[in-house]
Coordinates of C-alpha atoms and ligand atoms in Angstrom, one line a residue:
M859 CA -83.9 -54.2 -173.6
S860 CA -84.0 -50.9 -174.4
R861 CA -86.7 -48.2 -172.9
A862 CA -87.3 -47.8 -176.8
D863 CA -88.9 -51.3 -177.5
L864 CA -92.0 -50.2 -176.4
T865 CA -93.7 -51.5 -178.8
L866 CA -91.9 -55.1 -177.9
L867 CA -93.5 -55.7 -174.7
P868 CA -95.3 -58.2 -174.5
E869 CA -98.6 -55.9 -172.9
W870 CA -97.8 -53.6 -176.2
Q871 CA -98.6 -56.7 -178.8
A872 CA -101.2 -58.1 -176.1
L873 CA -103.6 -54.8 -177.1
Q874 CA -102.5 -55.0 -180.9
Q875 CA -103.4 -57.9 -181.4
H876 CA -106.6 -57.4 -179.2
C877 CA -107.1 -54.5 -180.9
N878 CA -107.9 -56.7 -184.1
H879 CA -110.7 -58.7 -182.7
L880 CA -112.2 -55.3 -180.8
E881 CA -112.0 -53.1 -184.2
T882 CA -114.1 -55.9 -186.0
L883 CA -116.5 -54.5 -183.0
H884 CA -119.2 -51.5 -183.4
L885 CA -120.1 -49.7 -179.9
R886 CA -123.7 -50.8 -180.4
E887 CA -122.5 -54.7 -180.6
L888 CA -120.5 -53.4 -176.9
F889 CA -123.1 -51.8 -175.2
A890 CA -125.8 -54.5 -176.4
A891 CA -124.2 -57.2 -174.7
D892 CA -123.5 -55.0 -171.4
P893 CA -126.1 -53.3 -170.6
K894 CA -124.6 -52.0 -167.4
R895 CA -121.9 -51.1 -169.9
G896 CA -122.8 -47.1 -169.5
E897 CA -122.8 -47.2 -165.6
R898 CA -119.4 -50.0 -165.1
L899 CA -117.4 -47.6 -167.5
A900 CA -117.8 -44.6 -165.9
T901 CA -116.4 -43.5 -162.6
E902 CA -116.4 -40.4 -160.2
A903 CA -113.2 -38.3 -158.8
V904 CA -113.0 -34.8 -157.0
G905 CA -116.2 -33.8 -158.6
L906 CA -115.5 -35.5 -161.5
Y907 CA -117.6 -37.6 -163.2
F908 CA -115.7 -39.0 -166.6
D909 CA -117.6 -41.6 -168.7
Y910 CA -115.5 -43.7 -171.0
S911 CA -118.6 -46.5 -171.6
K912 CA -118.4 -44.8 -175.9
Q913 CA -114.5 -45.0 -176.1
R914 CA -114.1 -48.1 -178.6
V915 CA -112.4 -50.6 -175.3
D916 CA -114.0 -53.5 -172.9
D917 CA -112.2 -55.1 -170.2
E918 CA -109.8 -56.4 -171.6
A919 CA -108.3 -53.2 -173.8
L920 CA -108.6 -51.8 -170.5
R921 CA -106.9 -54.2 -168.6
L922 CA -104.1 -54.7 -171.3
L923 CA -103.6 -50.7 -171.1
R924 CA -102.8 -50.9 -167.1
A925 CA -101.2 -53.9 -167.3
L926 CA -98.6 -51.5 -170.1
A927 CA -98.7 -48.9 -167.8
Q928 CA -97.0 -51.4 -164.7
A929 CA -94.7 -53.2 -167.5
R930 CA -93.7 -49.4 -168.3
D931 CA -93.4 -48.2 -164.1
L932 CA -95.9 -45.6 -164.5
P933 CA -96.2 -45.9 -160.0
G934 CA -92.3 -45.4 -159.9
H935 CA -92.8 -42.3 -162.3
I936 CA -95.6 -40.6 -160.5
A937 CA -93.9 -41.7 -157.5
A938 CA -90.3 -39.5 -158.4
M939 CA -91.9 -36.5 -160.3
F940 CA -93.9 -35.6 -156.9
R941 CA -91.0 -36.6 -155.1
G942 CA -88.4 -33.7 -157.0
D943 CA -86.6 -35.7 -158.9
K944 CA -84.9 -34.3 -162.2
I945 CA -87.1 -36.0 -164.4
N946 CA -87.4 -32.9 -167.4
A947 CA -83.9 -34.4 -167.9
T948 CA -82.5 -32.7 -171.2
E949 CA -83.2 -29.3 -168.7
N950 CA -82.2 -31.4 -166.1
R951 CA -85.2 -30.3 -163.8
A952 CA -87.1 -31.1 -161.1
V953 CA -91.0 -31.3 -162.6
L954 CA -93.0 -30.1 -159.9
H955 CA -96.2 -27.7 -160.6
V956 CA -97.8 -30.1 -158.0
A957 CA -95.6 -28.2 -155.1
L958 CA -97.2 -25.2 -156.0
R959 CA -100.6 -26.2 -155.0
A960 CA -99.0 -28.1 -152.3
P961 CA -100.3 -27.4 -148.5
R962 CA -98.6 -25.6 -146.3
D963 CA -97.8 -28.0 -144.1
A964 CA -96.3 -30.4 -147.1
H965 CA -92.4 -30.7 -147.6
I966 CA -91.4 -31.0 -151.0
L967 CA -87.8 -31.2 -151.2
V968 CA -85.5 -30.5 -154.2
D969 CA -81.5 -30.9 -153.7
G970 CA -82.5 -31.5 -150.0
H971 CA -84.4 -27.7 -149.6
D972 CA -88.3 -27.6 -148.9
V973 CA -90.0 -25.7 -151.2
V974 CA -93.1 -25.9 -150.1
P975 CA -92.1 -22.7 -147.5
D976 CA -91.0 -21.3 -150.9
V977 CA -94.0 -21.3 -152.4
H978 CA -96.2 -20.4 -149.4
A979 CA -93.8 -17.2 -148.9
V980 CA -94.9 -16.1 -153.0
L981 CA -98.3 -17.1 -152.4
D982 CA -98.6 -14.3 -149.4
R983 CA -96.5 -11.3 -151.0
M984 CA -99.9 -12.2 -154.1
T985 CA -102.4 -12.4 -151.7
A986 CA -101.3 -8.8 -149.9
F987 CA -100.0 -7.5 -153.8
A988 CA -103.7 -9.0 -154.9
D989 CA -105.5 -7.3 -151.5
A990 CA -104.2 -3.6 -152.1
V991 CA -104.9 -3.2 -156.4
R992 CA -108.4 -4.9 -155.5
S993 CA -109.1 -2.5 -152.1
G994 CA -108.4 0.8 -153.8
A995 CA -104.9 1.0 -151.5
W996 CA -102.9 0.4 -154.4
K997 CA -102.1 3.7 -156.0
G998 CA -100.3 4.6 -159.0
H999 CA -98.5 7.4 -159.5
S1000 CA -100.6 10.2 -159.9
G1001 CA -102.7 9.0 -156.7
K1002 CA -105.7 6.6 -158.9
P1003 CA -106.6 3.5 -157.9
M1004 CA -105.9 1.0 -160.2
R1005 CA -109.0 -0.6 -161.8
N1006 CA -106.9 -2.1 -165.5
V1007 CA -104.9 -5.0 -165.0
V1008 CA -102.7 -5.9 -168.0
S1009 CA -100.4 -8.6 -168.7
I1010 CA -98.4 -9.0 -170.7
G1011 CA -96.5 -12.8 -171.0
I1012 CA -96.4 -15.0 -174.3
G1013 CA -96.6 -19.6 -174.4
G1014 CA -96.8 -20.6 -170.5
S1015 CA -96.6 -17.2 -169.6
D1016 CA -99.8 -16.3 -171.2
L1017 CA -101.9 -18.9 -171.9
G1018 CA -103.0 -20.1 -168.7
P1019 CA -103.8 -17.1 -167.4
V1020 CA -106.3 -15.8 -170.2
M1021 CA -107.9 -19.3 -170.3
A1022 CA -108.1 -19.2 -166.1
C1023 CA -109.3 -15.7 -166.0
E1024 CA -111.8 -16.8 -169.2
A1025 CA -113.0 -19.2 -167.0
L1026 CA -113.9 -17.5 -163.6
R1027 CA -114.9 -13.9 -164.8
D1028 CA -118.1 -15.4 -163.4
Y1029 CA -116.0 -14.6 -160.1
S1030 CA -114.4 -11.6 -161.2
R1031 CA -114.8 -8.0 -160.2
S1032 CA -116.6 -6.9 -163.0
D1033 CA -115.7 -3.5 -161.9
M1034 CA -111.9 -4.1 -163.6
T1035 CA -110.5 -4.8 -167.0
F1036 CA -108.3 -7.4 -167.3
R1037 CA -106.8 -7.6 -170.5
F1038 CA -103.0 -9.9 -172.2
V1039 CA -100.4 -9.0 -175.0
S1040 CA -98.6 -11.5 -175.7
N1041 CA -98.3 -11.4 -179.6
V1042 CA -95.2 -9.1 -180.8
D1043 CA -97.2 -8.0 -183.3
G1044 CA -97.9 -4.3 -182.5
T1045 CA -101.9 -4.7 -182.8
D1046 CA -101.9 -6.6 -179.7
F1047 CA -100.6 -4.6 -177.2
A1048 CA -102.3 -1.5 -179.2
E1049 CA -105.7 -2.6 -179.1
A1050 CA -105.0 -4.0 -175.9
V1051 CA -104.8 -0.7 -173.8
R1052 CA -106.9 2.0 -176.4
D1053 CA -109.1 2.9 -173.7
L1054 CA -107.0 2.7 -170.6
D1055 CA -106.3 5.3 -168.9
A1056 CA -102.2 5.1 -167.6
A1057 CA -103.4 6.9 -164.3
E1058 CA -105.3 3.6 -163.6
T1059 CA -103.5 1.0 -165.3
L1060 CA -100.9 -1.3 -163.8
F1061 CA -98.8 -3.9 -166.2
I1062 CA -97.7 -7.4 -164.6
V1063 CA -94.7 -8.4 -167.1
C1064 CA -94.4 -12.5 -166.9
S1065 CA -91.5 -13.8 -168.2
K1066 CA -89.7 -17.0 -166.7
T1067 CA -86.7 -16.2 -168.6
F1068 CA -87.1 -11.8 -168.9
T1069 CA -85.3 -12.3 -172.3
T1070 CA -88.7 -13.6 -174.2
L1071 CA -88.2 -11.4 -178.0
E1072 CA -92.2 -10.5 -177.9
T1073 CA -92.9 -10.3 -173.9
L1074 CA -89.5 -8.1 -174.0
S1075 CA -90.9 -5.5 -177.0
N1076 CA -94.4 -5.2 -175.3
A1077 CA -92.9 -4.5 -171.9
H1078 CA -91.2 -1.6 -173.7
A1079 CA -93.7 -0.6 -175.9
A1080 CA -95.9 -0.4 -172.5
R1081 CA -93.5 1.5 -170.7
A1082 CA -93.3 4.6 -173.0
W1083 CA -96.7 4.6 -173.7
C1084 CA -97.3 4.7 -169.4
V1085 CA -94.3 7.1 -169.0
A1086 CA -95.7 8.7 -172.6
A1087 CA -99.1 9.5 -170.2
L1088 CA -98.1 9.8 -166.9
G1089 CA -94.8 11.8 -168.1
D1090 CA -92.6 10.7 -165.6
E1091 CA -90.1 8.2 -165.6
R1092 CA -91.2 7.2 -161.9
A1093 CA -94.4 6.4 -163.1
V1094 CA -92.8 2.6 -163.9
A1095 CA -92.4 2.4 -160.3
K1096 CA -96.2 2.7 -159.2
H1097 CA -97.6 0.9 -162.4
F1098 CA -95.2 -2.3 -163.3
V1099 CA -94.5 -5.8 -161.6
A1100 CA -92.8 -8.8 -162.8
V1101 CA -93.6 -12.5 -162.6
S1102 CA -90.2 -13.9 -163.2
T1103 CA -87.4 -16.3 -162.6
A1104 CA -84.8 -14.0 -163.3
A1105 CA -84.1 -11.5 -161.0
A1106 CA -81.2 -9.8 -162.6
E1107 CA -83.3 -9.8 -166.1
V1108 CA -86.1 -7.8 -164.3
E1109 CA -83.9 -5.7 -163.1
K1110 CA -82.3 -4.5 -166.5
F1111 CA -85.2 -4.1 -168.0
G1112 CA -85.9 -1.2 -164.9
I1113 CA -88.8 -3.2 -162.5
D1114 CA -87.4 -3.1 -159.2
T1115 CA -87.2 -6.3 -157.5
A1116 CA -89.7 -5.6 -154.8
Q1117 CA -92.2 -5.9 -157.4
M1118 CA -91.3 -8.9 -158.4
F1119 CA -93.1 -11.9 -158.0
G1120 CA -90.6 -15.3 -158.0
F1121 CA -91.1 -19.1 -159.0
W1122 CA -88.6 -21.6 -159.8
D1123 CA -87.0 -23.8 -162.9
W1124 CA -88.7 -26.9 -161.6
V1125 CA -92.5 -25.0 -162.9
G1126 CA -92.3 -26.2 -166.9
G1127 CA -94.1 -22.2 -168.3
R1128 CA -97.6 -24.7 -169.3
Y1129 CA -97.1 -26.0 -166.1
S1130 CA -97.3 -22.5 -164.8
M1131 CA -101.1 -21.0 -163.9
D1132 CA -100.9 -21.4 -160.2
S1133 CA -97.5 -20.1 -159.4
A1134 CA -96.8 -16.2 -159.4
I1135 CA -98.1 -16.5 -163.6
G1136 CA -101.5 -16.4 -162.1
L1137 CA -101.4 -13.0 -160.5
S1138 CA -103.8 -12.0 -162.8
T1139 CA -105.9 -14.6 -161.9
M1140 CA -105.7 -13.6 -159.1
L1141 CA -106.2 -10.1 -159.4
A1142 CA -109.1 -11.1 -160.9
I1143 CA -111.0 -13.6 -158.5
G1144 CA -109.5 -12.7 -155.3
P1145 CA -107.2 -14.9 -153.6
E1146 CA -109.9 -16.8 -151.1
H1147 CA -111.1 -17.9 -155.1
F1148 CA -107.3 -18.1 -155.9
R1149 CA -106.8 -20.8 -153.4
A1150 CA -109.4 -22.5 -154.2
M1151 CA -108.8 -23.3 -157.6
L1152 CA -105.9 -24.3 -155.9
A1153 CA -107.7 -26.3 -153.9
G1154 CA -109.0 -28.1 -156.4
F1155 CA -105.6 -28.7 -158.5
H1156 CA -104.5 -30.2 -155.2
A1157 CA -107.3 -33.1 -155.0
M1158 CA -106.9 -34.1 -158.4
D1159 CA -103.1 -33.9 -158.1
E1160 CA -103.9 -36.4 -154.7
H1161 CA -105.9 -38.3 -156.7
F1162 CA -103.6 -38.9 -158.9
R1163 CA -100.9 -40.1 -156.7
S1164 CA -103.5 -42.4 -154.5
A1165 CA -106.3 -43.5 -156.2
P1166 CA -106.5 -47.7 -158.0
F1167 CA -105.3 -47.2 -161.9
E1168 CA -108.5 -48.7 -162.6
R1169 CA -110.1 -45.9 -160.8
N1170 CA -107.8 -43.1 -161.2
L1171 CA -109.1 -40.7 -163.7
P1172 CA -105.6 -39.1 -165.1
V1173 CA -104.5 -43.2 -165.5
L1174 CA -107.2 -43.9 -167.5
M1175 CA -107.9 -41.0 -169.0
G1176 CA -103.8 -41.1 -170.6
L1177 CA -104.4 -44.3 -171.6
L1178 CA -107.1 -43.7 -173.6
G1179 CA -105.6 -41.4 -175.3
L1180 CA -102.3 -43.8 -175.8
W1181 CA -105.5 -46.4 -176.8
N1182 CA -107.2 -44.0 -179.7
A1183 CA -103.9 -42.5 -180.9
N1184 CA -101.7 -45.7 -181.4
F1185 CA -103.7 -49.0 -181.7
L1186 CA -106.9 -47.2 -183.5
G1187 CA -104.6 -44.9 -185.0
A1188 CA -105.9 -41.4 -184.6
A1189 CA -103.8 -38.9 -184.6
T1190 CA -106.3 -35.5 -182.7
V1191 CA -108.7 -35.2 -180.0
A1192 CA -111.5 -32.5 -180.3
V1193 CA -111.8 -31.5 -177.2
L1194 CA -115.7 -29.7 -176.8
P1195 CA -116.8 -27.6 -173.5
Y1196 CA -120.5 -27.1 -173.7
E1197 CA -119.2 -24.5 -171.5
Q1198 CA -119.1 -21.1 -173.1
Y1199 CA -116.8 -19.9 -170.5
L1200 CA -114.1 -22.3 -170.9
K1201 CA -113.5 -21.1 -175.0
R1202 CA -110.3 -21.0 -174.4
F1203 CA -110.1 -23.7 -172.8
P1204 CA -108.7 -25.8 -176.1
A1205 CA -106.1 -23.3 -176.6
Y1206 CA -104.4 -23.8 -173.4
L1207 CA -104.7 -27.3 -174.1
Q1208 CA -102.8 -27.0 -177.3
Q1209 CA -99.3 -25.8 -175.0
L1210 CA -99.9 -28.2 -172.7
T1211 CA -100.9 -31.0 -174.1
M1212 CA -98.5 -30.5 -177.4
E1213 CA -95.8 -29.1 -176.2
S1214 CA -94.9 -31.8 -174.1
N1215 CA -96.2 -35.1 -175.3
G1216 CA -94.2 -34.1 -179.5
K1217 CA -92.0 -35.8 -179.8
H1218 CA -90.2 -38.0 -181.3
V1219 CA -87.1 -39.0 -179.2
T1220 CA -87.3 -41.3 -175.9
L1221 CA -84.9 -40.3 -173.2
D1222 CA -82.5 -41.3 -174.4
G1223 CA -82.1 -40.2 -177.7
A1224 CA -83.6 -43.3 -180.0
H1225 CA -86.1 -42.1 -182.3
V1226 CA -89.9 -43.7 -181.8
D1227 CA -91.9 -46.2 -183.5
Y1228 CA -94.4 -45.2 -182.7
A1229 CA -96.8 -42.2 -182.5
T1230 CA -96.8 -39.8 -179.7
G1231 CA -98.9 -36.8 -178.6
P1232 CA -102.1 -36.7 -180.6
I1233 CA -103.0 -32.9 -182.2
Y1234 CA -105.7 -31.9 -179.6
W1235 CA -107.8 -29.1 -181.0
G1236 CA -111.4 -27.5 -180.1
E1237 CA -114.2 -25.1 -180.3
P1238 CA -117.6 -24.9 -177.1
G1239 CA -120.5 -26.2 -177.9
T1240 CA -122.2 -25.7 -179.5
N1241 CA -120.7 -23.6 -182.2
G1242 CA -118.7 -26.7 -183.2
Q1243 CA -121.6 -28.6 -184.1
H1244 CA -122.9 -25.9 -186.7
S1245 CA -119.0 -26.1 -188.6
F1246 CA -116.4 -28.9 -188.1
Y1247 CA -119.0 -31.3 -186.0
Q1248 CA -119.5 -32.4 -189.8
L1249 CA -116.2 -35.0 -190.5
I1250 CA -116.0 -35.7 -186.2
H1251 CA -119.5 -37.5 -188.1
Q1252 CA -119.2 -38.6 -192.0
G1253 CA -115.5 -37.7 -192.6
T1254 CA -112.5 -40.3 -192.9
H1255 CA -110.4 -39.2 -190.4
L1256 CA -111.3 -41.0 -186.5
I1257 CA -111.3 -37.8 -183.8
P1258 CA -111.9 -39.4 -180.2
C1259 CA -114.0 -36.8 -178.6
D1260 CA -113.7 -34.8 -175.3
F1261 CA -116.9 -33.6 -174.1
I1262 CA -116.7 -31.3 -170.7
G1263 CA -119.9 -29.9 -169.6
F1264 CA -122.0 -29.1 -165.9
G1265 CA -125.1 -29.6 -164.5
Q1266 CA -125.8 -26.8 -162.9
P1267 CA -125.3 -22.7 -165.3
L1268 CA -122.9 -19.6 -164.5
Q1269 CA -125.7 -17.7 -166.3
P1270 CA -129.1 -19.1 -166.0
V1271 CA -131.1 -17.9 -169.0
P1272 CA -135.1 -19.1 -169.5
A1273 CA -135.5 -20.8 -172.2
Q1274 CA -139.0 -20.5 -174.1
G1275 CA -141.1 -23.0 -173.7
G1276 CA -139.4 -24.3 -170.5
G1277 CA -136.3 -24.9 -168.4
D1278 CA -133.3 -23.2 -169.0
Q1279 CA -131.2 -22.5 -171.7
H1280 CA -128.6 -25.0 -169.7
D1281 CA -130.5 -27.8 -170.2
L1282 CA -130.8 -27.0 -174.4
L1283 CA -126.6 -26.8 -174.1
I1284 CA -126.8 -30.5 -172.4
A1285 CA -128.9 -31.8 -174.6
N1286 CA -126.6 -30.7 -177.2
L1287 CA -123.9 -32.2 -175.6
I1288 CA -125.4 -35.6 -174.3
A1289 CA -126.8 -36.0 -178.0
Q1290 CA -123.6 -35.1 -179.7
G1291 CA -121.8 -38.4 -177.9
E1292 CA -124.5 -40.9 -179.1
A1293 CA -124.7 -39.8 -182.1
L1294 CA -121.5 -40.5 -182.8
A1295 CA -121.1 -44.1 -181.0
F1296 CA -124.4 -45.5 -182.7
G1297 CA -124.4 -43.5 -186.4
K1298 CA -127.6 -43.9 -188.1
T1299 CA -128.0 -47.0 -190.2
A1300 CA -128.9 -47.8 -193.9
E1301 CA -132.0 -49.1 -192.7
Q1302 CA -132.7 -46.9 -190.2
V1303 CA -132.7 -43.8 -193.2
R1304 CA -135.2 -45.4 -195.2
N1305 CA -137.4 -46.6 -193.2
E1306 CA -137.7 -42.2 -193.0
G1307 CA -138.3 -42.9 -196.2
T1308 CA -135.6 -41.1 -197.5
P1309 CA -135.2 -41.5 -201.0
E1310 CA -132.1 -44.4 -201.9
A1311 CA -130.5 -42.3 -203.3
L1312 CA -129.9 -40.7 -200.7
V1313 CA -129.5 -43.3 -198.4
P1314 CA -125.7 -43.7 -198.1
H1315 CA -125.9 -39.6 -197.5
R1316 CA -127.7 -39.8 -194.9
T1317 CA -126.3 -43.4 -193.4
F1318 CA -124.3 -42.4 -190.1
E1319 CA -121.6 -45.2 -189.6
G1320 CA -121.4 -44.3 -185.9
N1321 CA -118.6 -46.3 -183.9
R1322 CA -117.4 -42.8 -183.2
P1323 CA -115.2 -42.4 -179.6
S1324 CA -115.6 -39.9 -177.3
S1325 CA -115.3 -39.4 -173.5
T1326 CA -117.9 -37.0 -171.6
I1327 CA -116.5 -36.0 -167.9
L1328 CA -119.3 -33.9 -165.9
A1329 CA -119.2 -31.3 -163.2
E1330 CA -122.0 -29.9 -161.0
R1331 CA -120.6 -26.2 -161.9
L1332 CA -117.5 -24.2 -163.4
T1333 CA -116.2 -23.0 -159.6
P1334 CA -112.3 -22.4 -159.5
F1335 CA -111.8 -25.4 -157.3
A1336 CA -113.7 -27.4 -160.4
L1337 CA -111.6 -25.2 -163.2
G1338 CA -108.6 -26.7 -160.3
T1339 CA -108.8 -30.2 -161.3
L1340 CA -109.8 -30.6 -164.8
V1341 CA -106.5 -28.9 -165.2
A1342 CA -104.9 -31.4 -163.4
L1343 CA -106.4 -34.2 -165.1
Y1344 CA -105.3 -33.4 -168.1
E1345 CA -102.0 -32.0 -167.1
H1346 CA -101.9 -36.1 -165.4
S1347 CA -103.1 -37.7 -168.1
V1348 CA -100.0 -35.6 -170.6
F1349 CA -97.4 -36.7 -167.6
V1350 CA -99.3 -40.6 -167.9
Q1351 CA -98.9 -41.0 -171.6
G1352 CA -95.0 -39.8 -171.8
A1353 CA -94.1 -41.6 -169.2
I1354 CA -95.2 -44.4 -171.6
W1355 CA -93.9 -42.9 -174.7
D1356 CA -91.0 -42.4 -172.5
I1357 CA -90.3 -38.6 -174.4
D1358 CA -89.5 -35.9 -172.3
S1359 CA -93.0 -34.5 -171.9
F1360 CA -91.0 -30.8 -169.6
D1361 CA -88.6 -29.2 -172.2
Q1362 CA -89.4 -27.6 -174.9
W1363 CA -86.9 -27.9 -178.0
G1364 CA -89.0 -26.5 -181.0
V1365 CA -90.3 -22.8 -178.5
E1366 CA -86.2 -22.4 -178.6
L1367 CA -85.7 -23.2 -182.0
G1368 CA -87.9 -20.3 -182.2
K1369 CA -87.2 -18.1 -180.4
Q1370 CA -83.4 -18.7 -182.1
L1371 CA -84.2 -18.3 -185.5
A1372 CA -86.2 -14.6 -185.5
K1373 CA -82.3 -13.2 -184.2
T1374 CA -80.9 -13.8 -187.1
T1375 CA -83.9 -12.8 -189.9
I1376 CA -84.4 -9.7 -187.9
A1377 CA -80.9 -8.3 -188.6
E1378 CA -81.4 -9.2 -192.5
L1379 CA -85.1 -7.3 -192.3
V1380 CA -84.4 -4.1 -191.1
A1381 CA -80.6 -3.9 -192.5
P1382 CA -80.4 0.0 -194.2
T1383 CA -79.5 -2.0 -197.8
E1384 CA -79.7 -5.6 -199.1
P1385 CA -77.5 -7.7 -196.9
K1386 CA -76.1 -10.8 -198.8
L1387 CA -78.4 -13.0 -198.2
A1388 CA -77.6 -17.4 -198.0
H1389 CA -80.5 -18.9 -197.3
D1390 CA -82.3 -21.0 -199.4
S1391 CA -84.1 -19.4 -203.0
S1392 CA -87.7 -19.4 -200.5
T1393 CA -85.9 -18.4 -197.8
N1394 CA -83.5 -15.7 -199.6
A1395 CA -87.1 -14.3 -202.3
L1396 CA -89.0 -13.9 -199.1
I1397 CA -87.3 -11.5 -197.3
R1398 CA -86.8 -9.7 -200.1
R1399 CA -90.5 -9.3 -201.1
Y1400 CA -91.1 -8.3 -197.5
R1401 CA -88.4 -5.9 -197.7
A1402 CA -89.7 -3.9 -200.6
L1403 CA -93.3 -5.0 -199.7
R1404 CA -92.8 -2.7 -197.0
D1405 CA -91.2 -0.1 -198.2
G1406 CA -93.6 0.3 -200.8
K1407 CA -91.5 -0.4 -204.0
P1408 CA -93.0 -0.3 -207.5
T1409 CA -93.9 -4.5 -208.2
S1410 CA -91.4 -4.2 -211.2
E1411 CA -88.8 -3.9 -208.3
R1412 CA -89.6 -6.4 -206.0
A1413 CA -87.6 -10.0 -206.0
Ligands
G6Q1544 C1 -94.1 -23.5 -171.8 C2 -92.1 -23.2 -172.7 C3 -93.6 -21.5 -174.0 C4 -92.5 -20.8 -172.4 C5 -92.8 -19.3 -173.1 C6 -92.7 -18.2 -172.3 O1 -93.8 -24.5 -171.3 O2 -91.4 -22.6 -172.2 O3 -94.2 -21.6 -173.4 O4 -93.4 -19.8 -171.6 O5 -91.8 -19.1 -174.3 O6 -90.9 -17.9 -172.1 P1 -90.5 -17.2 -170.8 O7 -91.5 -17.7 -169.4 O8 -89.7 -17.1 -170.2 O9 -91.1 -15.6 -171.3

């Protein structure tokens, strides 16, 4: 049987049959039949409590999902990743973000070479640099210490550090400013530096390839801004460092490779926040907190590698996501952190999950006949409750939710009438999961005295699945565990779907397409256009709008 024949596996077919049965049952019935369900279908590891009792599964569904994982040799896939096998087949690369957080005494071989000492050598250089900048020992061209850090990068070279710097702001140097520039829209750069003094500003140019259009454009803009303000080309040496795998390109740009922090082709962009790409995070929170974050990642790695599937968090989360996507037909997942510091977490997860598992062919190129990666989106609670939750509660789409919350606030604020506002926050988290699962029957609504005409409008069907993740406090360690949980759950799904979760040909396409179009936009006279009629007209219209041509002359 080819690996493409996932849906022909007996385990898959048994799941399908069992799903037909489970679809007749409401979460109300599942909870009523098992008073201990809420505790039984919950597990805890490395400081994360994971409650999946409000997912529409029973013991048999869970057993069959684990059997499916075995049938697809998930243990073999996990071992292959940790061993450094080239599991990113289309790019012929190992996938070893787990090596980025391996302890100093670990050994992980890529082509016979132990990469762990290389990882720690870079971490040590980052530490020395971060200490120098944070202590003021690193001086700018005019002798001033650095108070502003601007990280330039995009996609995987941006989203992780942006998310981590926001998530760990409470652990950051409040006397330093951290900004991020990603978009090729000049507004992004202009707004990021508007109020900064170039003499106190350090730029970190982050690009694995160092050829990405957006990043190079912004890096050139930054260099011009810095040199113009400081009046000397030589200022670049003190105000620019690079993070890249491409030393030659870094040199070509004009940054001395002595000021380059390296990483390796076995680190995927969206899995790189704990490589040197995280230099801005380390500058913000300091080397010790950064290493605590890595320890959190590593703790989850070890859990993933060794815990039995029954209580393996990434395996459970991955399997439940697959169940929702493939059997219950859910096309999306809402990620709802009840923690303001995690406001960029859904955006970060969008890349992690959708770039990894947004694939339509198997590893050997066959078209899949099952859904792959769902659409991830979300906003922090409680804000979302006042906008899109309506659709989750009463709309026609099934939207499984991940609720994320913490026991202790980082910013305690007394609530009116006693307690802390944090209690109010978490009360909302808990109540939302309950309402989604159990809803409100027409009878309950009637008993509240609701006029008959309004009963259907005020009835909530419930049976909307969700998981809840609770941890004690949002620490660097906890953030590491949380990110690694999602990284590995994406891996679990990719392994079962038999797709390459580590390539991104769709991104490469974008990088190519704009190159042709830009030439047509900037040509002094309109070039001969050979696109479809819509694309041709848009190019003409843009040129006319840009050049302020009168309406009559517009295409
Ligand atoms: C991530 C993707 C993509 C990449 C960016 C930036 O997995 O490959 O988001 O990170 O396109 O690429 P560079 O780091 O090479 O500039």
